[in-house]
Amino acid sequence: MMGERTVMQEALFYSFSLEDHVPADHLLRSIDRFVDLGDLREHLRPYYSETGRPSIDPELMIRMLIVGYCMGIRSERRLCEEVHLNLAYRWFCRLGLDGAVPDHSTFSKNRHGRFRDSDLLRELFEMTVSRCMAEGLVGGEGFAVDASLIRADVYRRRSVPGDEGLPPDVTGRAVREYLEVLDDAAFGGSTPVQPKRIALTDPAARWTAATREGAFYSYSTNYLIDLDHAVIVDVEATTSVRQAEVTAQRRMINRIQERFGIWPHRLVADAAYGSAANLAWLVEEKGIEPHIPVFEKSGRNDGSFERADFTYDHDDDSYICPSGNRLRRSNRNFSTPRTGIDKDGSIRYRARQHDCEGCALKPQCTPNAPARKVTRSIHEGARDMARDIATTDAYLVSSRERKKVEMLFAHLKRILKLDRLRLRGPSGARDEFHLAAAAQNLRKMAKIIPMQSRAAA
């Protein structure tokens, strides 16, 4: 007998529990163990009025944002729709079946107001770092640092040449933030070089052609990670230039030392962080071993002797050329002593002209000049230390471990779908990077510490 569809009849009473309908192995159920928002209200209390109508619960908004960034839901409008329909999202946000989901405009209002004024999203990220440390996922021995370009939310044709500057009639929140960070070493003050073009909708975004793709406007997200389990211990938003990324590295190391008391033994990075000044800062000021390739400019492509062919004599403070002659800071005495240090922090060692004129190796050494010159950085000791480390087996291990930070960037763009910013201005980039890094740490803990082991413990 063919069955017939039964007509649904509304029951008078329902016995329904969200707890029973969220799978035990659901990602949000595992993440929920590590979300501690107990201090959130006290942190925000100074930013709320004591009178008036009660506001939307800030913990609800933060939990919804965690859902959005953990599950790759980029739009806040779509996030509200998903939380309204998805039982697991409702369970994580502590909403019952009849719980009202806030309007998407509530997020914008709070983000531009209380959340940024109180630096709440920074506190949320640091909460995940503290929890990772409590779970034993942060060793504190070896760190890695790197930066990745994230496209800015701008219309590339609405721009002006960089040497013209912004027109006086351009206004907006992103423009005000751009003017505020003109002297910041992580943004406008990072380099005296003018950008080729300036976007009118987000002037702080940098016009860059650093990838194989066509040039685009971007910000850089900078990660400092612990190498034990690839936990992100700090994150910083900067403009997309090398000098700003080195500045971010210093800020992050200082911040974790002050905030968490972590002093890494070694730092792993690529050659972009191998400048003499940065290596000296790591070695001399922080006591950190630089597992970093040295940023070299002494190479020659004409076949002549390079600086590496000259031997430095520490006791005499001079270089010895392949012919045995010495190159000194100065070959004559001055009535007023001179330091011999250039503005770029380098010292020039010069050979005597009559030594080079009769030298048989002059065509291989200095064919186009009467005497050879060799430059040496005032931070050459730190550079030599980095070169010595690069010959060890530990350096090979560090080079392999550095891929962990690159994998985090791939996860950020492919899984969390943060390959393009949705918010504008330095504050918008900072908010998105904090939330994304917090989501990655939460997902990391959920993956490493399974529910079964915690239940057994």
Steps between C-alpha positions, in 0.01 A plus 500: 500500500631840407552724797359847520659812637378579846390853568719667762310582813626761742561352842392684810833445674852423381790352692804621310858550619774659287756305701361173362511616138862621482729209398763404754777542241384839372781756470316766702435255784874438521583872473250592769720336765766767449284814476506683832316832488447538872692829523343652190227698673737648757736598221218680315318645802670847482379534140129448578263746663354415841156615386276442202374196318712180525721442199562188296704255704867556399581134569239400241661725239850369575382140480334572168823655369693193613254284307540715192881495495533135601256385232615737224180709494631836382179704486337612826164514326537137395634412846176621658302285256713193570475538878125536464470172308784278625441310824870456578561873458207576730637257758846660492352851529284394797180573309192286543259420222314822569810714563513818290803545274630860498493703180818513297524877546558445873846359426607808304381736772683315776812436293549869425417591860539288811697212353775721358504746790549216745732299272269206560602293198863522609393371841312216332808395304721513809244286680561226245877534544468471878283191459752341261772563758285348774447190283876462452500580128753786523859394564655847483835371366472568128290758316444574133386824342368584156253726321239439232320738264122529536308687233330819613134573430552781250405587145839522329388750236392752763852614583752778443877502436700477821698820443178703479370402843137485605258759359369734773138404438550128584357412841391196696605275787774327299643837395509622861680184607748542215589849619541372857759235400710713264781507758452144625803281429267217400315710241581843356828543687642163396673628186559839334414349161169627369255232382433493129127553553270584793149355524238759586273255683781362722818712474695292755484196271830461313528465124729199457628277221681255729323193359482340156149633461421850387560786743231554763430687824569305816580487868743258663409267782807414710507176700735408783452129571637247746664216310389219733138488377484802266297705749471867405637692798463845344361671193549850360354693206738714292539653160647269237868599503800315641598769751154499655506122534834517686349763729204269565738217592664717767167616638369146526811366676493788749128453559514126575787559740302764686160330480589132545860501621620285208865538393570286192842348452496520118307678228445349156426726202583557134755740352261797523583511873875455447605865495800593714303727733234236565752223562683727745173576680427130540850403612616799704176630652288185529754219516314300232681276254414613144429196283465744212684530166720808498382775267808539278584780257871430455466253213649589163405380154812614309727221624706724730579420863211528743521611862506136607840467329647750748596393854406722790759543779312575823810598696624748240153607376599458138439278198770292331464468124590183301845653432571554870458880506288667768193716454442745784239755598746776422849499356600833653470677833251783551528773759134438586428128537228368272270207565485396137141383541262587215136597542391148411706354787788365289875551531721533190841335499737629230818359351800720421512605138864408451427147637228448238697653208775239511277205594470215253146429621370851429298392188317248718466732798432858391526536122312831479632684806851603610463328841268243651238583763318256727201589717421345836186553706526623857281198578727253323542297818131409498520426128796267558303323772210446258742368236649254750154378604413445132770228481352290782252212496269700727463755221384229259236395752391862540471541124257209487305627800457842341248343263255484791432872483450479124249219554309725741474766230373238253242389757403863559428562133360165386307369800406820684467678164685812612673565169333841475409742775139598558572796731694811403770704667780389736247437779287282273805295397607470863154377606485236228852375566436469875179306448653272237807423717273428798293264284812318383621451857160369607489258209855393585403410857187322381710289264788415734296438818216264402180473695567139597826572677351791690199290607732223617711748697 
